[in-house]
XYZ file of C-alpha atoms in Angstrom:
557
model
C 4.504 26.562 -8.157
C 3.437 28.188 -4.775
C 1.574 26.818 -2.448
C -0.618 30.174 -2.453
C -1.647 29.413 -6.119
C -3.136 26.327 -5.171
C -7.122 25.785 -5.381
C -7.115 24.367 -2.166
C -3.899 25.424 -0.049
C -4.633 22.837 2.738
C -4.127 20.173 0.588
C -0.738 21.006 -0.794
C 1.167 19.342 -3.805
C 2.590 16.185 -4.047
C 5.803 15.212 -2.640
C 6.956 13.709 -5.740
C 8.090 16.815 -8.027
C 7.225 15.055 -11.369
C 3.581 15.087 -10.006
C 3.380 18.816 -10.140
C 3.752 19.105 -13.914
C 0.601 18.200 -16.296
C 3.493 16.889 -18.695
C 3.991 13.946 -16.886
C 1.991 12.139 -19.242
C 1.944 9.941 -22.314
C 2.276 11.897 -25.492
C -0.979 10.385 -26.889
C -2.890 12.089 -23.990
C -1.840 15.297 -25.738
C -2.439 14.503 -29.363
C -5.894 13.117 -28.420
C -6.668 16.487 -26.817
C -5.686 18.106 -30.010
C -7.640 15.923 -32.127
C -10.756 16.361 -29.604
C -10.409 20.261 -29.997
C -9.701 20.254 -33.644
C -12.824 17.962 -34.191
C -14.866 20.222 -31.944
C -15.906 17.609 -29.258
C -13.306 18.653 -26.616
C -16.046 20.222 -24.227
C -18.469 17.330 -24.627
C -19.411 15.771 -21.011
C -17.269 12.632 -20.541
C -17.394 9.990 -17.717
C -14.029 7.821 -17.462
C -13.484 5.279 -14.561
C -10.385 3.819 -13.227
C -10.328 0.316 -12.408
C -8.333 -2.939 -12.521
C -9.301 -6.324 -14.353
C -7.608 -8.940 -11.846
C -6.753 -8.880 -8.417
C -3.092 -9.091 -7.684
C -0.918 -12.014 -6.225
C -3.355 -14.488 -7.523
C -5.462 -13.121 -4.496
C -9.001 -12.209 -4.452
C -8.714 -8.664 -2.730
C -7.101 -5.545 -3.565
C -6.462 -2.428 -1.274
C -7.043 0.752 -2.867
C -4.580 3.441 -2.024
C -3.300 6.640 -3.446
C -6.327 8.987 -3.057
C -4.439 11.714 -1.351
C -1.869 12.047 -4.089
C -4.686 12.111 -6.357
C -6.055 15.217 -4.890
C -2.973 16.908 -4.320
C -2.058 16.276 -7.876
C -5.646 17.824 -9.231
C -5.086 20.663 -6.875
C -2.039 21.945 -8.879
C -2.901 20.575 -12.048
C -2.561 23.808 -14.716
C -0.111 24.246 -17.537
C 2.454 26.819 -16.926
C 3.698 29.090 -19.892
C 6.903 27.077 -20.319
C 4.958 23.746 -20.493
C 2.701 25.493 -23.141
C 6.025 26.297 -25.249
C 7.324 22.642 -24.983
C 3.557 21.586 -26.508
C 4.265 23.949 -29.244
C 7.388 21.851 -30.377
C 5.402 18.515 -29.950
C 2.448 19.613 -32.095
C 3.843 22.533 -34.327
C 1.225 22.616 -36.673
C -1.768 23.369 -34.222
C -3.454 26.559 -34.241
C -2.665 29.235 -31.641
C -6.152 28.962 -30.408
C -5.465 25.305 -29.414
C -2.717 26.529 -26.905
C -5.094 29.444 -25.564
C -7.367 26.444 -24.742
C -4.571 24.425 -23.058
C -3.564 27.396 -21.052
C -7.456 27.821 -19.498
C -7.094 24.132 -18.501
C -7.124 23.319 -14.913
C -8.901 20.772 -12.322
C -11.735 23.307 -11.895
C -13.393 21.655 -14.645
C -13.581 18.342 -13.166
C -15.362 16.154 -10.613
C -14.143 12.897 -9.223
C -16.064 10.369 -7.271
C -13.742 7.752 -5.212
C -13.502 5.127 -3.140
C -12.333 6.083 0.647
C -8.392 5.270 0.675
C -7.874 2.074 2.075
C -11.059 0.203 1.067
C -10.774 -3.226 -0.025
C -11.753 -3.607 -3.585
C -12.401 -5.821 -6.616
C -12.231 -6.256 -10.227
C -14.224 -4.117 -12.416
C -15.322 -1.874 -9.656
C -14.231 2.121 -10.327
C -11.770 3.181 -7.576
C -12.206 6.791 -9.438
C -14.579 8.247 -11.555
C -13.520 11.461 -13.365
C -16.129 13.652 -14.894
C -15.543 16.825 -16.922
C -14.844 18.071 -20.428
C -13.625 15.283 -22.788
C -10.123 16.593 -23.651
C -9.569 17.541 -19.949
C -10.873 14.012 -18.285
C -8.490 12.284 -20.964
C -5.295 14.340 -20.358
C -5.401 13.336 -16.418
C -5.141 9.473 -17.402
C -1.783 8.610 -17.492
C -0.985 10.305 -14.151
C -3.678 8.722 -12.441
C -2.938 5.451 -13.541
C 0.567 5.913 -12.202
C -0.489 7.597 -8.836
C -3.388 5.036 -8.055
C -1.645 1.558 -9.545
C 1.723 1.341 -7.680
C 0.498 2.631 -4.291
C -2.661 0.085 -4.551
C -0.135 -2.863 -5.395
C 2.138 -1.835 -2.410
C -0.686 -1.415 -0.093
C -2.399 -4.885 -0.976
C 0.998 -6.612 -0.613
C 1.908 -5.171 2.566
C -1.834 -6.245 3.808
C -1.204 -9.850 2.552
C 2.169 -10.003 4.443
C 0.272 -8.826 7.461
C -2.267 -11.709 6.945
C 0.514 -14.332 6.613
C 2.701 -12.897 9.662
C -0.226 -12.767 11.847
C -1.797 -9.940 13.893
C 0.670 -10.524 17.052
C 3.953 -9.707 14.998
C 5.567 -6.550 14.178
C 6.341 -5.680 10.801
C 9.253 -3.402 9.637
C 9.554 -1.966 5.896
C 13.178 -2.048 4.974
C 12.960 -1.679 1.151
C 14.352 1.860 0.365
C 18.039 0.477 -0.740
C 16.111 -1.834 -2.981
C 13.297 0.236 -4.439
C 12.875 1.672 -7.905
C 14.324 5.038 -7.447
C 13.712 7.370 -4.911
C 9.993 8.031 -5.863
C 9.383 4.286 -5.538
C 11.221 4.212 -2.394
C 9.018 6.985 -0.733
C 5.897 5.660 -2.022
C 6.618 2.127 -0.924
C 7.592 3.506 2.638
C 3.994 5.159 2.950
C 1.714 2.358 1.511
C 3.425 -0.289 3.366
C 2.478 1.175 6.370
C -1.055 2.177 5.163
C -1.465 -1.648 4.349
C -0.621 -2.960 7.574
C 3.031 -2.889 8.523
C 3.986 -0.789 11.905
C 7.560 1.000 10.958
C 9.864 2.026 8.181
C 13.498 2.314 8.032
C 12.972 5.304 5.614
C 13.883 8.401 7.422
C 12.718 10.803 5.126
C 9.307 9.170 4.898
C 9.359 9.286 8.761
C 9.862 13.083 8.511
C 7.176 13.717 5.627
C 4.747 11.411 6.250
C 5.086 10.981 10.216
C 5.705 7.329 9.963
C 7.139 5.669 12.920
C 11.147 4.700 12.446
C 12.909 1.429 13.223
C 16.802 0.645 12.691
C 19.181 -1.324 14.067
C 22.856 -1.983 12.297
C 24.551 -3.894 9.940
C 27.131 -6.267 9.595
C 29.820 -3.587 8.895
C 29.284 -2.114 12.244
C 30.157 -5.500 13.794
C 33.281 -5.748 11.441
C 34.478 -2.347 12.525
C 35.395 -3.948 15.848
C 38.499 -6.175 15.925
C 38.520 -6.584 20.028
C 37.556 -5.361 23.235
C 40.155 -2.722 23.118
C 37.985 -1.104 20.373
C 35.199 -0.221 22.962
C 35.510 3.604 23.752
C 33.212 5.333 26.482
C 30.963 2.444 27.141
C 29.615 4.021 30.220
C 25.990 4.146 31.002
C 23.446 5.604 33.398
C 21.482 3.437 35.597
C 17.788 3.490 34.636
C 15.589 4.896 37.514
C 13.322 2.038 37.070
C 16.322 -0.468 38.125
C 15.820 -2.324 41.138
C 19.173 -1.117 42.618
C 20.087 0.594 45.502
C 22.347 2.863 43.794
C 21.490 6.245 42.546
C 20.039 6.331 39.309
C 22.715 8.807 38.118
C 25.313 6.444 38.801
C 27.416 5.553 35.804
C 28.350 1.737 35.022
C 31.122 0.716 32.908
C 29.183 -1.708 30.688
C 32.120 -3.457 29.193
C 33.104 -4.237 32.751
C 30.108 -5.593 33.516
C 29.203 -7.589 30.526
C 32.956 -9.336 30.928
C 31.553 -10.010 34.613
C 28.580 -11.766 33.335
C 30.415 -13.778 30.414
C 32.756 -14.934 33.142
C 29.682 -15.871 35.524
C 27.900 -17.814 32.805
C 31.025 -19.553 31.553
C 30.549 -18.560 27.935
C 33.699 -18.984 26.076
C 34.947 -19.061 22.158
C 32.785 -16.193 21.052
C 33.873 -13.754 18.646
C 35.609 -10.899 20.565
C 35.166 -8.185 18.032
C 31.427 -8.730 17.700
C 30.903 -8.664 21.439
C 32.643 -5.532 21.597
C 30.612 -4.123 18.811
C 27.322 -5.085 20.729
C 28.725 -3.515 23.973
C 29.260 -0.471 22.053
C 25.979 -0.274 20.327
C 24.117 -1.116 23.441
C 25.759 1.625 25.535
C 24.893 4.090 22.810
C 21.127 2.798 22.144
C 20.119 1.028 25.710
C 16.486 1.433 25.597
C 16.426 -0.230 21.852
C 19.177 -2.519 21.706
C 19.036 -5.107 18.711
C 22.177 -7.170 17.753
C 22.556 -8.513 14.130
C 23.869 -12.060 15.316
C 24.731 -13.618 12.129
C 28.306 -11.992 11.248
C 30.354 -14.955 12.264
C 28.301 -17.672 13.948
C 24.694 -17.301 14.773
C 24.439 -19.656 17.715
C 27.926 -20.202 18.831
C 28.892 -16.555 19.140
C 26.095 -14.024 17.954
C 23.432 -15.051 20.123
C 25.727 -15.896 23.159
C 27.395 -12.550 23.049
C 24.080 -10.959 23.011
C 23.038 -12.947 26.119
C 26.029 -11.447 28.099
C 25.007 -7.623 27.058
C 21.389 -8.225 27.431
C 21.688 -9.480 31.065
C 24.129 -6.513 31.811
C 21.509 -3.811 30.500
C 18.559 -5.807 32.436
C 20.683 -4.997 35.569
C 21.124 -1.658 34.510
C 17.409 -1.370 34.526
C 16.807 -1.271 30.678
C 15.180 -4.059 28.398
C 17.054 -7.285 27.395
C 16.538 -6.036 23.515
C 16.640 -8.283 20.545
C 18.352 -10.611 18.200
C 18.164 -10.121 14.284
C 18.885 -13.024 12.162
C 19.737 -12.348 8.477
C 20.649 -15.538 7.012
C 20.381 -19.170 7.571
C 17.138 -21.634 8.871
C 15.500 -18.685 10.056
C 12.712 -20.865 11.690
C 15.510 -23.378 13.196
C 17.715 -20.486 14.340
C 14.685 -18.439 16.101
C 13.778 -21.303 18.169
C 17.218 -22.199 19.048
C 17.779 -18.670 19.854
C 14.831 -18.556 22.376
C 15.788 -21.811 23.874
C 19.204 -20.126 24.652
C 17.411 -17.022 26.290
C 15.410 -19.564 28.352
C 18.444 -21.394 29.535
C 20.464 -18.540 30.333
C 17.654 -16.500 31.995
C 17.375 -19.495 34.427
C 21.047 -19.824 34.834
C 21.468 -15.988 35.762
C 18.151 -15.392 37.286
C 17.423 -12.494 34.699
C 13.967 -13.239 33.682
C 13.396 -10.482 31.432
C 15.955 -12.267 29.231
C 13.263 -15.131 28.675
C 10.982 -12.606 26.679
C 14.039 -11.009 24.179
C 12.707 -10.568 20.774
C 13.782 -12.160 17.611
C 13.809 -10.230 14.571
C 14.373 -11.824 11.065
C 14.950 -10.237 7.639
C 16.764 -12.275 4.530
C 14.535 -11.612 1.234
C 11.454 -12.624 3.121
C 7.924 -12.674 1.339
C 4.330 -13.871 1.987
C 5.205 -17.465 0.612
C 8.222 -17.417 3.111
C 5.993 -16.266 5.945
C 3.776 -19.364 5.171
C 6.443 -21.852 5.278
C 7.926 -20.178 8.426
C 4.325 -20.659 10.201
C 4.258 -24.325 9.137
C 7.772 -24.791 10.639
C 6.530 -23.205 14.038
C 9.046 -20.454 14.235
C 9.649 -18.306 16.966
C 10.096 -14.785 15.189
C 8.469 -11.852 16.818
C 9.363 -9.108 14.246
C 10.062 -9.103 10.555
C 12.242 -6.857 8.495
C 10.932 -6.859 4.906
C 12.422 -5.122 1.911
C 12.910 -6.243 -1.480
C 9.866 -8.493 -2.004
C 7.627 -5.729 -0.475
C 8.613 -2.630 -2.197
C 9.463 -4.329 -5.552
C 6.225 -6.577 -5.407
C 8.362 -9.039 -6.692
C 5.743 -11.554 -7.556
C 3.587 -9.007 -9.484
C 5.251 -5.881 -10.577
C 2.358 -4.188 -11.936
C -1.354 -4.135 -11.054
C -2.639 -3.159 -14.471
C -5.031 -0.395 -13.813
C -6.915 0.901 -16.745
C -8.812 4.048 -17.339
C -11.911 3.702 -19.842
C -14.549 6.053 -21.360
C -17.935 4.670 -19.783
C -20.143 7.684 -20.760
C -20.539 10.595 -23.332
C -23.217 13.341 -23.044
C -25.000 10.793 -20.697
C -25.041 8.118 -22.877
C -23.244 4.873 -21.726
C -20.142 3.672 -23.625
C -19.057 0.222 -23.989
C -15.689 -1.043 -25.288
C -16.072 -4.673 -26.917
C -13.330 -7.440 -27.087
C -12.894 -11.129 -27.828
C -11.714 -11.462 -24.344
C -14.754 -11.175 -22.026
C -12.632 -9.835 -19.100
C -11.261 -7.007 -21.464
C -14.966 -5.899 -22.460
C -15.848 -2.834 -20.093
C -19.122 -2.141 -17.939
C -20.755 0.854 -19.300
C -22.355 3.671 -17.651
C -21.595 5.967 -14.706
C -21.797 3.533 -11.663
C -21.559 3.533 -7.925
C -20.686 0.876 -5.751
C -22.502 -0.651 -2.679
C -21.349 -3.475 0.011
C -24.005 -6.116 1.141
C -23.424 -7.495 4.291
C -24.865 -10.668 5.406
C -26.555 -11.821 8.830
C -22.866 -12.340 10.257
C -22.150 -8.881 9.495
C -19.522 -9.923 6.718
C -19.544 -8.963 3.262
C -21.586 -10.836 1.098
C -20.853 -9.009 -2.418
C -20.463 -5.637 -4.073
C -23.482 -4.373 -6.100
C -22.934 -1.803 -8.979
C -26.041 0.357 -9.954
C -26.324 2.948 -12.594
C -25.944 6.541 -11.878
C -28.170 8.626 -14.178
C -28.223 12.709 -14.888
C -26.405 15.270 -13.223
C -27.843 14.702 -9.871
C -26.417 11.463 -9.324
C -29.848 9.755 -9.115
C -29.449 5.847 -8.769
C -31.163 3.021 -7.147
C -30.184 2.359 -3.635
C -30.286 -0.970 -2.374
C -31.673 -1.242 1.351
C -31.088 -3.363 4.335
C -33.887 -5.670 4.658
C -35.048 -5.488 1.291
C -34.453 -8.417 -1.411
C -32.555 -7.444 -4.334
C -31.611 -9.529 -7.541
C -27.793 -9.387 -7.958
C -26.450 -10.766 -11.242
C -22.918 -11.373 -12.538
C -21.989 -8.810 -15.403
C -21.563 -11.283 -17.949
C -22.975 -14.717 -17.218
C -26.582 -14.627 -17.344
C -27.121 -17.815 -15.154
C -25.267 -16.537 -12.540
C -27.741 -14.609 -10.297
C -28.956 -14.387 -6.613
C -31.218 -12.748 -4.461
C -29.822 -11.030 -1.371
C -31.293 -9.860 1.731
C -28.584 -7.614 3.353
C -28.419 -7.088 6.932
C -26.790 -3.510 6.252
C -25.544 -1.651 3.117
C -22.290 0.412 2.979
C -21.847 2.927 -0.269
C -18.276 2.311 -1.641
C -17.769 5.841 -3.336
C -18.050 9.616 -2.474
C -17.656 12.945 -4.122
C -13.873 14.184 -3.457
C -13.438 16.448 -5.945
C -15.760 19.112 -7.181
C -14.949 21.539 -9.617
C -11.750 22.720 -7.951
C -12.715 22.115 -4.304
C -12.450 18.902 -1.904
C -15.555 18.339 0.007
C -14.019 16.178 2.201
C -13.352 17.612 5.790
C -9.961 16.411 6.069
C -8.191 13.755 4.753
C -7.517 10.483 6.847
C -4.096 10.105 8.477
C -1.904 7.135 7.772
C -2.619 5.419 11.021
C -6.301 6.111 10.246
C -6.122 4.452 6.977
C -4.222 1.419 8.309
C -6.772 0.869 11.163
C -9.196 0.922 8.437
C -7.648 -1.816 6.415
C -7.067 -3.960 9.553
C -10.770 -3.644 10.463
C -12.057 -4.882 6.855
C -9.460 -7.888 7.118
C -10.688 -8.679 10.326
C -14.122 -8.668 9.287
C -13.670 -10.542 5.667
C -14.280 -14.207 5.334
C -11.174 -16.154 5.613
C -11.756 -18.189 2.422
C -11.526 -14.543 0.268
C -8.138 -13.973 2.074
C -6.303 -16.931 1.918
C -3.156 -17.626 -0.262
C -4.085 -20.287 -2.100
C -6.942 -20.812 -4.225
C -9.309 -18.001 -2.702
C -12.893 -18.028 -2.949
C -13.988 -15.385 -5.482
C -15.771 -12.589 -4.423
C -18.693 -11.657 -6.085
C -19.273 -8.053 -7.830
C -22.772 -7.749 -9.328
C -25.039 -5.644 -11.210
C -28.860 -4.997 -10.195
C -31.221 -6.022 -12.594
C -32.057 -2.734 -14.505
C -28.315 -1.981 -15.048
C -27.398 -5.779 -16.328
C -30.273 -5.191 -18.664
C -29.175 -1.934 -19.934
C -25.730 -3.300 -20.272
C -26.756 -6.242 -22.404
C -28.949 -4.414 -24.721
C -26.015 -1.943 -25.487
C -23.675 -4.839 -25.776
C -25.964 -6.207 -28.607
C -26.358 -3.034 -30.121
C -22.725 -2.243 -30.608
C -21.861 -5.818 -31.628
C -21.557 -6.248 -35.282
C -23.678 -9.006 -36.847
C -21.313 -11.116 -39.080
C -22.393 -12.478 -42.710
C -21.432 -15.749 -43.318
C -20.442 -16.936 -46.990
C -21.639 -20.254 -47.918
């Protein structure tokens, strides 16, 4: 599809080619579309809401993500003639007029209200509200669930890892090779950074999304060198910032200098091929030297070889660099590595060595980070892949897309499981803040009419907040201030937003919310449940409808 044919050329199309076709959906969306049309109800005004029932990872918050791709998907949503021809093979008995209707479908028939991307959200709150003709609003269900579910899961996972690691640590996303296919890998890189990571190793994500990149080397690089004779062209220009009387244009033989430092420090018995690899890598990347030190023996060879190279780099005016631990007892090894840095910094008089960083990888997850914290590790940077991008502890968020209103009449889905009973009606959410300026609860209020009329809670005014399903759970709140959680993001083919926020802006928004949320809501174990409430009028409507729709059983004696 050409960009020039889009409703909003500035929005463009989603990067995934699969999302550029309305056929990326479940077949039952198409069979329902035909049945709606056949029954003559396809143009009825419908409201659907996309939400989730339970926060992931046994936590009590979620980070909403994927909105930019939702808008890009809607921007190019239309059936091409090849799509229509394929539909004829799926529903061969359909009347020709139905396919004329399909040809007329695009997202100019829809409006979408959504949370801001990066918003901290909770169960039962609409992440999106999609409104328009019943058949059309139904057709986008599967794609929207796909676009929102995984990004939200990854962003939430990343934010939890950020909380466990701490604000002062750097987080690198290393998951491309472990992700579920190319689309999973690209999405994971983007939404991991949105959720709190600093950089990614995914080069294509760096190009397409403007993400900061980070990369070092693998064990194969170290194993490629047998001895010092394998080091070729390890010459380095002195950095202009070096405290040396020599010219900054002077070339230094890094191998020779490293061996001099090694002899002065009386470091013996290290693996020679490993040292050769470090010298070669440092001469290639003197400003960002990071040595993978566990190929042979972490403390007796890898770290000591790194120290020799790091001291030589500092003498040439470059940073000392960092070591990467990829196996073993990470807490113990990080502490021992820092001890060696401090010891040889004193022996050599190379003060910057004491500040060399420790990077750790090796299947790290949120639980591992909490355990490392208890062991008082001294790791500065974490590289996390598999457990981040696969969301190993919970691989799916479980978003749902439910009809909540038809022709402005609320609709409710009942269930023997209370958690699966939907909250009927079009709704909008508000976050109510306490005197400490931290969130107290979220309040949902009913939207009525085409003008979006609804009750708006106001700062300083008392409001009754009720649990959606438990009558006795209620409270009065006098908020210090109130924030609306939803805004119109798609209006009959146009995006009213002035611009979409950048990845950096969304990441900063996520971090601000985490900083401003009570710790007991964020903790890994037994977090406090955050309240999502209804105002009194909305609660009354819902329970009247619930009674009207619940069959009264007849008991035979």
